[in-house]
PDB file of C-alpha atoms in Angstrom:
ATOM      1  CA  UNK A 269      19.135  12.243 -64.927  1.00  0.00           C
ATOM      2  CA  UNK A 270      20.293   8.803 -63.105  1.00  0.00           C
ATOM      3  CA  UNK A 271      23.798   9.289 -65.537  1.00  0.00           C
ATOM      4  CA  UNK A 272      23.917  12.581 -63.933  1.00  0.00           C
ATOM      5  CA  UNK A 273      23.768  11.671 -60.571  1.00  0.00           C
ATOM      6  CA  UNK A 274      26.110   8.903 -60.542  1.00  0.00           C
ATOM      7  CA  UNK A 275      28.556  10.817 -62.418  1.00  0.00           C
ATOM      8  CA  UNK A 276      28.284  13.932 -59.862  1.00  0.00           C
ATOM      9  CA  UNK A 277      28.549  11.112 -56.525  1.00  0.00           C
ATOM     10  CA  UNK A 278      31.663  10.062 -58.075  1.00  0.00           C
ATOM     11  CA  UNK A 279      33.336  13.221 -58.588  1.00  0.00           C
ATOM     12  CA  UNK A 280      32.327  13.689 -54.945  1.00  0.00           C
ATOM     13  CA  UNK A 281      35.054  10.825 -54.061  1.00  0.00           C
ATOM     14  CA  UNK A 282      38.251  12.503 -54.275  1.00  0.00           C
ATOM     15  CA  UNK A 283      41.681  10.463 -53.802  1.00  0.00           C
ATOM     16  CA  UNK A 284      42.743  12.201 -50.656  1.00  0.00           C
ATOM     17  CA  UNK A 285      39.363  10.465 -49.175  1.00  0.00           C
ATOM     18  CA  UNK A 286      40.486   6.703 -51.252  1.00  0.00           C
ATOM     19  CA  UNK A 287      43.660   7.548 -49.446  1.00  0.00           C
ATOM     20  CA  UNK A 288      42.413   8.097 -45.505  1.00  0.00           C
ATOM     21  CA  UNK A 289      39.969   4.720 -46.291  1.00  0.00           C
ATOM     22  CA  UNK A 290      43.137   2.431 -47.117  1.00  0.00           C
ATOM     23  CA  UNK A 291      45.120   4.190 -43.999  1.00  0.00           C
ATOM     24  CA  UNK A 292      42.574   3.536 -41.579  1.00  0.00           C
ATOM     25  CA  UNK A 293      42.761  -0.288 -42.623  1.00  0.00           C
ATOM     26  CA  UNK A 294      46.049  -0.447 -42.727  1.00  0.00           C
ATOM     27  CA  UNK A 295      46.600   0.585 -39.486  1.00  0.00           C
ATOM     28  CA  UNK A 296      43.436  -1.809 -37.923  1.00  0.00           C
ATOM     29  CA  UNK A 297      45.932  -4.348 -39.690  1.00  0.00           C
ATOM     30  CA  UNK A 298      49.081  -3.504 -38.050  1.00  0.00           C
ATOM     31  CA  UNK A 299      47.035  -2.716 -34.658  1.00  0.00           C
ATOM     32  CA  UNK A 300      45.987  -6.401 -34.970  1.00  0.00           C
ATOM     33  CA  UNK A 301      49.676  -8.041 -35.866  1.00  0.00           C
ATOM     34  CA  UNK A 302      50.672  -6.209 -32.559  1.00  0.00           C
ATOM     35  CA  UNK A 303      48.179  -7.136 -30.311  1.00  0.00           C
ATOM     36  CA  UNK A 304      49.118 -10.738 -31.914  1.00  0.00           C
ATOM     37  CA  UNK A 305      52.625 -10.285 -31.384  1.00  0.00           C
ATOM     38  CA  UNK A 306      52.242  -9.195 -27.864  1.00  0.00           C
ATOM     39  CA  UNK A 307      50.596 -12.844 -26.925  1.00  0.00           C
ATOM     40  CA  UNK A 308      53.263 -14.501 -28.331  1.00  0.00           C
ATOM     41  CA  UNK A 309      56.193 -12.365 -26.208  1.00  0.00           C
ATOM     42  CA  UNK A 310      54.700 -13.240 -23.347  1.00  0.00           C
ATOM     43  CA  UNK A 311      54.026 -16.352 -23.445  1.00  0.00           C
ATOM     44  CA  UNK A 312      57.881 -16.310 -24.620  1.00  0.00           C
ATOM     45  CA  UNK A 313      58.696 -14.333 -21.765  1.00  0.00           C
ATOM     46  CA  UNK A 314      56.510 -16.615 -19.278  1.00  0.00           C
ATOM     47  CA  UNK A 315      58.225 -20.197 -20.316  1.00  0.00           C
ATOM     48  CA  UNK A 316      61.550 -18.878 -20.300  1.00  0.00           C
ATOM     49  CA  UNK A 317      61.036 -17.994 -16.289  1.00  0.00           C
ATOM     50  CA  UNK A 318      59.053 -20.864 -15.764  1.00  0.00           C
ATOM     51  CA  UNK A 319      58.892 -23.589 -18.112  1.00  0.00           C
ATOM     52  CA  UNK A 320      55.851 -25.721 -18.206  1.00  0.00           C
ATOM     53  CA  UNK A 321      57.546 -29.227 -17.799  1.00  0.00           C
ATOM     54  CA  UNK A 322      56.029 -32.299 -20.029  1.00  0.00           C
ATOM     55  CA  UNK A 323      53.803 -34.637 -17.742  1.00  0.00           C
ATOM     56  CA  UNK A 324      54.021 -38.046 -18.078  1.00  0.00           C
ATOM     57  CA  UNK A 325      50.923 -40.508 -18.466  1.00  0.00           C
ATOM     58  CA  UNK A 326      50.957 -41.026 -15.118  1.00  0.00           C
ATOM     59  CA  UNK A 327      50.675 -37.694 -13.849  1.00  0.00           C
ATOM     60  CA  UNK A 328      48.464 -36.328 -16.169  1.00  0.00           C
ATOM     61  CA  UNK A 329      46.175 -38.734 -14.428  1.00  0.00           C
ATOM     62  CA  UNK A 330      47.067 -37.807 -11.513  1.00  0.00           C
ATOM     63  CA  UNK A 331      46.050 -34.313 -12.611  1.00  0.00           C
ATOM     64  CA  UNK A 332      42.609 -35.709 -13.275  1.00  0.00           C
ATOM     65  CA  UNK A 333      41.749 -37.560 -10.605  1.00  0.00           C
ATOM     66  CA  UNK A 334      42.797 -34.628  -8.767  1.00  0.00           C
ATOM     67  CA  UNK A 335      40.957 -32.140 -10.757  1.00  0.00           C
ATOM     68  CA  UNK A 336      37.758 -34.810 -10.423  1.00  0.00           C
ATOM     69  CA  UNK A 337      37.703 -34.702  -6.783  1.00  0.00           C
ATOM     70  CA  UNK A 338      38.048 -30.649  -6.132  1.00  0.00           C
ATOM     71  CA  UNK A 339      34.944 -30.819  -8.370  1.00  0.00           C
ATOM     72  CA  UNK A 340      32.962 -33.226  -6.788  1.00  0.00           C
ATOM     73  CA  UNK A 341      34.363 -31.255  -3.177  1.00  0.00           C
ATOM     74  CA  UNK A 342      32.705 -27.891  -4.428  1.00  0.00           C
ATOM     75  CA  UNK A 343      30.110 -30.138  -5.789  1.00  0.00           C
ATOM     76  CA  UNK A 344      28.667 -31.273  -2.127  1.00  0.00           C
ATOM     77  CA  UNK A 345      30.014 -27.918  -0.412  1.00  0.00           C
ATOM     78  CA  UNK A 346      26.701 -26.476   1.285  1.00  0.00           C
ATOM     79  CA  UNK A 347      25.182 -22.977  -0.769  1.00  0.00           C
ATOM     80  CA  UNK A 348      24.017 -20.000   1.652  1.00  0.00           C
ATOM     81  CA  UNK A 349      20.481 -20.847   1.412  1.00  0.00           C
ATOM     82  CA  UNK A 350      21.160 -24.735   2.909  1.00  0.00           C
ATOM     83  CA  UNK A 351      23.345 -23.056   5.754  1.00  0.00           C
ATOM     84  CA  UNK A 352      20.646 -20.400   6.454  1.00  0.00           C
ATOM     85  CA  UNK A 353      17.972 -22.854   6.671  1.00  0.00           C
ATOM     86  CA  UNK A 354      20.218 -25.631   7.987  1.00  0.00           C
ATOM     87  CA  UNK A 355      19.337 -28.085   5.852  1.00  0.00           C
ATOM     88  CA  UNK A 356      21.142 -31.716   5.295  1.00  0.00           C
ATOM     89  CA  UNK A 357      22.423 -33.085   1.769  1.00  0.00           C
ATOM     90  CA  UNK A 358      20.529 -36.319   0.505  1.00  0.00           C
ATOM     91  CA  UNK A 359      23.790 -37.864   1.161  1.00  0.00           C
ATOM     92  CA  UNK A 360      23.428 -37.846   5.021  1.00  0.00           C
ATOM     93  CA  UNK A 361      20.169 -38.821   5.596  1.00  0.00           C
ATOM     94  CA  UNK A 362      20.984 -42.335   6.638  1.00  0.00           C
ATOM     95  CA  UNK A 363      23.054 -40.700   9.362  1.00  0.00           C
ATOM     96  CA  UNK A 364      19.768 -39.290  10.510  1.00  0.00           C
ATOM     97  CA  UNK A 365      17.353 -41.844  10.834  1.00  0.00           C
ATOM     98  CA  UNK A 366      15.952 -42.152  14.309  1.00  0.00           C
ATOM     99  CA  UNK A 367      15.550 -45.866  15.704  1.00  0.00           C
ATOM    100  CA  UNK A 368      11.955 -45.912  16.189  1.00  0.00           C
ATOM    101  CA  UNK A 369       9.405 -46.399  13.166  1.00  0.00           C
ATOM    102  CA  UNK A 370       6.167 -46.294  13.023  1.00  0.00           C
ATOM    103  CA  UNK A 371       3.840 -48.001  10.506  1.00  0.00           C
ATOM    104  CA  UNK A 372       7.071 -48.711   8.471  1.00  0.00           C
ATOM    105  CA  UNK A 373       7.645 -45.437   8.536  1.00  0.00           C
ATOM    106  CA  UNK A 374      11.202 -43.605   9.627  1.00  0.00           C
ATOM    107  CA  UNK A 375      11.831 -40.263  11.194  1.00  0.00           C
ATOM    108  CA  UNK A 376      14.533 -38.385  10.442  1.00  0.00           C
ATOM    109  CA  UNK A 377      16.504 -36.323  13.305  1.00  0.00           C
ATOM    110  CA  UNK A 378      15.805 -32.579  11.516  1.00  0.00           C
ATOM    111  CA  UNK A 379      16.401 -30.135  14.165  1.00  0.00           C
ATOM    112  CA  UNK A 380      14.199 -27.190  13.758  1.00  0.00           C
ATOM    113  CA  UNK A 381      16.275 -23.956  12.128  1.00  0.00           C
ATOM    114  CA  UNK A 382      18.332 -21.749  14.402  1.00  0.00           C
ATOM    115  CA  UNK A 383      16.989 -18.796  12.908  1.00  0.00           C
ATOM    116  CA  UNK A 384      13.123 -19.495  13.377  1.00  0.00           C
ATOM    117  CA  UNK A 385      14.047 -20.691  17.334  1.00  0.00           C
ATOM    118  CA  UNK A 386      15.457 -17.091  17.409  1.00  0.00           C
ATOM    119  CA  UNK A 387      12.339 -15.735  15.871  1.00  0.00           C
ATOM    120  CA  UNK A 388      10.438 -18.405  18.413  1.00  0.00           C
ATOM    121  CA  UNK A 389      11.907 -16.957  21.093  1.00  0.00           C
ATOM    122  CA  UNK A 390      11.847 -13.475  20.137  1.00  0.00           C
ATOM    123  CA  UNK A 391       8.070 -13.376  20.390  1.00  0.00           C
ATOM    124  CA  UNK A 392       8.067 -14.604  23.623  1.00  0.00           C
ATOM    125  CA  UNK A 393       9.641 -12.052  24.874  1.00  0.00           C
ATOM    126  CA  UNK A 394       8.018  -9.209  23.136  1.00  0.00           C
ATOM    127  CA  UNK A 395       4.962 -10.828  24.629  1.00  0.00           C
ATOM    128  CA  UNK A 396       6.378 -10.828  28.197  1.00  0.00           C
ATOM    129  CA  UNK A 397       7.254  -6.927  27.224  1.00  0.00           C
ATOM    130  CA  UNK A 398       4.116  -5.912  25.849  1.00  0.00           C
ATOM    131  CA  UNK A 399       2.369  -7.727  29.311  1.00  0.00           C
ATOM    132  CA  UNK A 400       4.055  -5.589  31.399  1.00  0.00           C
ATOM    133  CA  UNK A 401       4.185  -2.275  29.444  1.00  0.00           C
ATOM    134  CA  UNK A 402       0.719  -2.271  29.061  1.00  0.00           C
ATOM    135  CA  UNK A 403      -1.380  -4.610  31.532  1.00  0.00           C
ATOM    136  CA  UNK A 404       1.681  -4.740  34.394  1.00  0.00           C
ATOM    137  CA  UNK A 405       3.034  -1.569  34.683  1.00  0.00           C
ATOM    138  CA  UNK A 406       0.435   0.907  32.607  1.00  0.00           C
ATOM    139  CA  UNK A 407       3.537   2.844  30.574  1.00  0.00           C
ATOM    140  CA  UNK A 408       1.698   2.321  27.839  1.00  0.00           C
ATOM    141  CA  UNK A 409      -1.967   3.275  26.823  1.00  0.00           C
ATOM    142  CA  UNK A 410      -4.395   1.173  25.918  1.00  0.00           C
ATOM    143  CA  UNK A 411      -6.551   1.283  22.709  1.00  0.00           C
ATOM    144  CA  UNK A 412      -9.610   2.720  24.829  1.00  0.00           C
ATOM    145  CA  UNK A 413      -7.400   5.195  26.359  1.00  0.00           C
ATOM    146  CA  UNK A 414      -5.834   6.256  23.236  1.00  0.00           C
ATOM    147  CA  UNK A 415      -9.451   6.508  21.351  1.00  0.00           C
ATOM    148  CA  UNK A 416     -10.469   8.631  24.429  1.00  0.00           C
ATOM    149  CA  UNK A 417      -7.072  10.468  24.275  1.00  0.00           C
ATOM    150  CA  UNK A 418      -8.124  11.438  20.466  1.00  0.00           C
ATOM    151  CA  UNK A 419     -11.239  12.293  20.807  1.00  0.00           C
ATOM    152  CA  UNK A 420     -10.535  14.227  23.514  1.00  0.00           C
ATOM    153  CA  UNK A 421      -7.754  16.236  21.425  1.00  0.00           C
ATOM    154  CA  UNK A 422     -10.178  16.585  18.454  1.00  0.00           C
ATOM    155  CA  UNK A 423     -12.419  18.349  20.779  1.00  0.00           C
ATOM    156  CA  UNK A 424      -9.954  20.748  22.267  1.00  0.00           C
ATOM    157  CA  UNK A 425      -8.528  21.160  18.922  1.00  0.00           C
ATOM    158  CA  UNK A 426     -11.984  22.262  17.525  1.00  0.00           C
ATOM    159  CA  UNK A 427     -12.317  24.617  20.233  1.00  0.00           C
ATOM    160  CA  UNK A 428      -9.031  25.965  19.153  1.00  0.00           C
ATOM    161  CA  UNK A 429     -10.139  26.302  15.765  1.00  0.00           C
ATOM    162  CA  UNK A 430     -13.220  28.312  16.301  1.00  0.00           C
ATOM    163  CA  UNK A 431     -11.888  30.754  18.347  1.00  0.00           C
ATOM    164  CA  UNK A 432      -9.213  31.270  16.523  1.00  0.00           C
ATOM    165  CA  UNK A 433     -10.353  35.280  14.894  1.00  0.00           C
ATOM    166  CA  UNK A 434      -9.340  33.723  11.441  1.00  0.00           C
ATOM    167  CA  UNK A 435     -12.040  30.973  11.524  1.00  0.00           C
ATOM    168  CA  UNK A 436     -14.655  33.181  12.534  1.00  0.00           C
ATOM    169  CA  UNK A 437     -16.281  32.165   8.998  1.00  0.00           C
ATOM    170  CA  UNK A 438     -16.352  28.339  10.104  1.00  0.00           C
ATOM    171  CA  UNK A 439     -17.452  29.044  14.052  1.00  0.00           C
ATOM    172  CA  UNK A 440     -21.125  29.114  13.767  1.00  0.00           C
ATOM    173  CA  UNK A 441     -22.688  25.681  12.886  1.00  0.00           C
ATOM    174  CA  UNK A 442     -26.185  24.169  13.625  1.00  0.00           C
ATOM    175  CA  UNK A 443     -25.559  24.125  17.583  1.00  0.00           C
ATOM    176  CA  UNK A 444     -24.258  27.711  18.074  1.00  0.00           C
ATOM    177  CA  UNK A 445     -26.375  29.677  15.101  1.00  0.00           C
ATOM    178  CA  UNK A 446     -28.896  32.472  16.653  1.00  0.00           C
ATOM    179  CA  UNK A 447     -31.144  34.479  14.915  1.00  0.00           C
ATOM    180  CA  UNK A 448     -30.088  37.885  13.295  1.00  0.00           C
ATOM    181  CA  UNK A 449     -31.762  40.560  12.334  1.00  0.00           C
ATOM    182  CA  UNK A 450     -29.051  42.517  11.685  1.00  0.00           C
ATOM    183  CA  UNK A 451     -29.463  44.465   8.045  1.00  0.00           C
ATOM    184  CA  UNK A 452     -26.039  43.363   6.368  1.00  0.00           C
ATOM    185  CA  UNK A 453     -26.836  39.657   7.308  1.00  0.00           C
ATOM    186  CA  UNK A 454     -30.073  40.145   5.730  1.00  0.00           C
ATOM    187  CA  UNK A 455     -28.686  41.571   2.567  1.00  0.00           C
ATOM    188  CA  UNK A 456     -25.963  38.975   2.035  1.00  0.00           C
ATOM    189  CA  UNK A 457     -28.148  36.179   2.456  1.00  0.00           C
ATOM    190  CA  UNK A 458     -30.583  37.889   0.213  1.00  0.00           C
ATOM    191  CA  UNK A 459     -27.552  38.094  -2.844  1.00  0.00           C
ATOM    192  CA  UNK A 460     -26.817  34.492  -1.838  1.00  0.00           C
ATOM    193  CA  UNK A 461     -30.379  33.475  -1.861  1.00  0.00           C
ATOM    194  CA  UNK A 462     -31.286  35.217  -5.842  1.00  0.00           C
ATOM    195  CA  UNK A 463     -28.277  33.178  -7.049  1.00  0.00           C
ATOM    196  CA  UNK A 464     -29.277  29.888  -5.791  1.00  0.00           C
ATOM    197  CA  UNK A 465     -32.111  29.070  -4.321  1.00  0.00           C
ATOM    198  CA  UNK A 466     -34.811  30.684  -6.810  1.00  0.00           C
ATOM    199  CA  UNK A 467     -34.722  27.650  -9.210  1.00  0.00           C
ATOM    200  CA  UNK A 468     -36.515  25.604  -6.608  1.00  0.00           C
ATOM    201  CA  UNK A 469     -38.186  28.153  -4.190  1.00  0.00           C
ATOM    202  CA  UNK A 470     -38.890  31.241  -6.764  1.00  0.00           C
ATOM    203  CA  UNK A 471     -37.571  34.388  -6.704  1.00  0.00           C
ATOM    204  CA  UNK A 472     -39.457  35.109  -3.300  1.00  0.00           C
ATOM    205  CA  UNK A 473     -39.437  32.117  -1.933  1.00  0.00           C
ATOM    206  CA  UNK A 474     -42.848  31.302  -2.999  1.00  0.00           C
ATOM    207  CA  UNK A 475     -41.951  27.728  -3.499  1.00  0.00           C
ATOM    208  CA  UNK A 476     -41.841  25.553  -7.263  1.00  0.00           C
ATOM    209  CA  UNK A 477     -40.502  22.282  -6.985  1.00  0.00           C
ATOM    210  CA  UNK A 478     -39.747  23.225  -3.053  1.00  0.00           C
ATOM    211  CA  UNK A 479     -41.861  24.568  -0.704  1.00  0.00           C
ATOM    212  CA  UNK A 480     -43.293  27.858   0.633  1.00  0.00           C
ATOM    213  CA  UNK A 481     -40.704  29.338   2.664  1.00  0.00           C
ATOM    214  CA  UNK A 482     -43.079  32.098   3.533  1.00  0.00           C
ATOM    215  CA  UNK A 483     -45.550  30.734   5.294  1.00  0.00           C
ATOM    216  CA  UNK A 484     -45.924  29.237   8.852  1.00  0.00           C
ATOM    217  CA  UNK A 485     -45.711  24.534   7.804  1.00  0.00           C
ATOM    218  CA  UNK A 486     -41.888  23.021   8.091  1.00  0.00           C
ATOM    219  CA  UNK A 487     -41.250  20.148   6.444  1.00  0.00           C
ATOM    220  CA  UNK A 488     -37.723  19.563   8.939  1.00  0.00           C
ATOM    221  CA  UNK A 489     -38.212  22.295  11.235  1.00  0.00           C
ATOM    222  CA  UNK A 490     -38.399  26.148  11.417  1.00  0.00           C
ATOM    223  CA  UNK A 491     -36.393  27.349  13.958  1.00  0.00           C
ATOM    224  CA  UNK A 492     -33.428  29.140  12.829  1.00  0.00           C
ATOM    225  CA  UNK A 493     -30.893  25.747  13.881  1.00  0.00           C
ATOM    226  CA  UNK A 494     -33.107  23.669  11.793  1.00  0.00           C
ATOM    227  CA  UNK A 495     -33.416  25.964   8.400  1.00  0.00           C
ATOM    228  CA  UNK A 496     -29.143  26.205   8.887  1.00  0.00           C
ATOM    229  CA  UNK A 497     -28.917  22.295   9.372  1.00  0.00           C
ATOM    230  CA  UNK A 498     -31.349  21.764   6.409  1.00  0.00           C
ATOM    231  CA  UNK A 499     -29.119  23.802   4.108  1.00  0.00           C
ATOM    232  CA  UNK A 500     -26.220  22.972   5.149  1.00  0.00           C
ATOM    233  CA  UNK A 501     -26.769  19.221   4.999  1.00  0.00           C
ATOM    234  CA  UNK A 502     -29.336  19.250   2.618  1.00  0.00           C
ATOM    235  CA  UNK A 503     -32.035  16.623   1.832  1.00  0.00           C
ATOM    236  CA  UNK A 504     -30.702  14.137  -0.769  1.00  0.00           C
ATOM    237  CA  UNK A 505     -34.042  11.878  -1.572  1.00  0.00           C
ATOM    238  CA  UNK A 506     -36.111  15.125  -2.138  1.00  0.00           C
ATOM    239  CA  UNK A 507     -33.596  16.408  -3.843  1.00  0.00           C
ATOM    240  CA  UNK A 508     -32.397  19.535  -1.834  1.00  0.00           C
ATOM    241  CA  UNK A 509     -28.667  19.680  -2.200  1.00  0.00           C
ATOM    242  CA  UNK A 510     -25.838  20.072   0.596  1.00  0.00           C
ATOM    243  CA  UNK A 511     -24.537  23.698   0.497  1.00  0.00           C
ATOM    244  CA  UNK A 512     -21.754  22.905   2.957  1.00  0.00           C
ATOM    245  CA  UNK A 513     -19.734  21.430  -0.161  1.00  0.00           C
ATOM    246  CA  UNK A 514     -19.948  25.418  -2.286  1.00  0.00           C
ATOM    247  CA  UNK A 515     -20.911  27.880   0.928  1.00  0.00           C
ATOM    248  CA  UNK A 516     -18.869  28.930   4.481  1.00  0.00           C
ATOM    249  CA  UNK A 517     -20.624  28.419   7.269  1.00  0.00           C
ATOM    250  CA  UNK A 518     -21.044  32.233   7.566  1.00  0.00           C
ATOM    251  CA  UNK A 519     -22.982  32.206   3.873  1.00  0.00           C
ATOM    252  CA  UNK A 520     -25.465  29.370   4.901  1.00  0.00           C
ATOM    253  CA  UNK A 521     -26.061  31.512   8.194  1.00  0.00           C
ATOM    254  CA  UNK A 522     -26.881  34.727   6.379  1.00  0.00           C
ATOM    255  CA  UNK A 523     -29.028  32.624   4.106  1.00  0.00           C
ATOM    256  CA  UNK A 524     -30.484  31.178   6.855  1.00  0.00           C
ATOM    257  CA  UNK A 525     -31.728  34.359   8.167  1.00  0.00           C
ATOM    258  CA  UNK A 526     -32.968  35.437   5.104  1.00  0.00           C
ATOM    259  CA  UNK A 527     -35.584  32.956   4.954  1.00  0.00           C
ATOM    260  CA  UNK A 528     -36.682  33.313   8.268  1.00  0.00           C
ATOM    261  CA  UNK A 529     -37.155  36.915   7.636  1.00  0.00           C
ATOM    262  CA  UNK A 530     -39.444  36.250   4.799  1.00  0.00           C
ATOM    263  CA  UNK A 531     -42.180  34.972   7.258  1.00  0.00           C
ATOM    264  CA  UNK A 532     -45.492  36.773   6.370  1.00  0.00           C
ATOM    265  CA  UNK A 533     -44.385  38.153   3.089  1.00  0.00           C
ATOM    266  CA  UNK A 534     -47.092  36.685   1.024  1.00  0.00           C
ATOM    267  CA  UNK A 535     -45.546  37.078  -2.285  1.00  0.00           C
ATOM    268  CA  UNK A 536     -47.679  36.364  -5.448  1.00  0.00           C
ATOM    269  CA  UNK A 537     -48.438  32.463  -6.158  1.00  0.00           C
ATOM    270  CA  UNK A 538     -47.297  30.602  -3.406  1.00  0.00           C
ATOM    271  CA  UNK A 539     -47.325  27.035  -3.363  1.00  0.00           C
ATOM    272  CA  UNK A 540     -49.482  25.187  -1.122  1.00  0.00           C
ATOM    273  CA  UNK A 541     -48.500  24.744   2.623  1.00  0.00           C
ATOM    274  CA  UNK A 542     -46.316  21.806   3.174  1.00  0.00           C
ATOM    275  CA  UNK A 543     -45.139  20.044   6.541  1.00  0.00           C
ATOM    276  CA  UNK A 544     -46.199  21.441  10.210  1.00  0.00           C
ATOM    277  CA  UNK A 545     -46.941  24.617  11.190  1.00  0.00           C
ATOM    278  CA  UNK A 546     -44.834  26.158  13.766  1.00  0.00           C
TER     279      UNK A 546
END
């Protein structure tokens, strides 16, 4: 089997392909000598316009010392971060010791930064602005006049919102809520009620792990703002949920109503009266 395979790779090499293989390389070779070639016609071409004349002993040092100081020139030449921050080379710091000493100790004459006097400065006279914009001249409000300004614009905004015919869902709340004894109210907060309220109060409100909603003891309240306030905000440490997260406004009025309309029922096993009686 391995015979076979070697023998059928070979016959898969045919001479036009040995051919291409040694072309290819021959012309990377010849590619090569050229690019060789090149070099060497102009640097032919280059000495024969200008000839690089032979230096003597002395001027090649010359050519050093030369060379030595342009180094050591670019060497000491300030970087951008030294000229931004204006600061002085080891070099010149005997230049700028001050005459006095104190406790055998010199000072050095380090003039602060241009760019931080500029910044110095610069608050200064925002300072002097922001005096008279706000304090001088009143153009500007202050924070207690813009907090008023706000609220003021939340509450006009909110006004906006709930008489707006579109929000009419989200315009009663526990301040504005009446009672209704209107029979569609009372039928969609009975469907609301059956689907969410039985696994505490029963199916008629007869009260399990909450209370009696049928009878006349409150545990927060009875009216009608107080039942909508209760559901909607709910009563976390007894465990009584906040609707206001899964129900309109609208819904938690209708349920609302509901309840209230169960008053006197007397449905079968009620739970014992809890809270005040209103």
């Amino acid at each position: 089997m391995k015979e076979a395979v070697n023998h059928s790779w070979t016959d898969s090499i045919t001479s036009a392909d040995i051919v291409i293989s040694v072309m290819v390389i021959a012309a990377l070779i010849v590619l090569w000598v050229s690019v060789l070639l090149l070099r060497v016609v102009r640097f032919y071409v280059k000495e024969s316009i200008n000839p690089t004349p032979f230096a003597t002993a002395e001027e090649k040092e010359q050519r050093r010392l030369e060379e030595e100081a342009r180094r050591a020139l670019e060497k000491n030449k300030p970087t951008i971060w030294s000229k931004l921050m204006q600061l002085k080379p080891i070099e010149d710091e005997a230049e700028l010791v001050m005459d006095h000493q104190f406790d055998g100790i010199s000072e050095l004459n380090n003039p602060t930064p241009a760019w931080f006097m500029a910044l110095f400065y610069g608050t200064i006279i925002f300072g002097i602005g922001y005096l008279l914009n706000y304090h001088v001249f009143h153009y500007g409000k202050s924070q207690e006049e813009e907090y008023v300004a706000e609220v003021q614009k939340a509450a006009d905004d909110k006004i906006a919102f709930l008489a707006s015919p579109e929000n009419a869902a989200s315009a009663v709340n526990e301040n504005n809520i009446v009672l209704s004894k209107d029979a569609a109210v009372l039928k969609n907060g009975q469907a609301l009620f059956a689907t969410r309220c039985p696994p505490c109060h029963g199916d008629h409100a007869q009260g399990l792990v909450g209370p009696n909603l049928t009878d006349e003891y409150w545990l927060h309240g009875g009216k009608i703002k107080d039942v909508f306030k209760t559901i909607k905000y709910g009563v976390p440490e007894k465990g009584m949920i906040a609707w206001e997260k899964s129900m309109s406004a609208q819904q938690i009025s209708d349920i609302a109503n509901y309840v209230l309309s169960l008053q006197g029922t007397k449905p079968a096993g009620p739970k014992a009266p809890q809270g005040n009686k209103e």
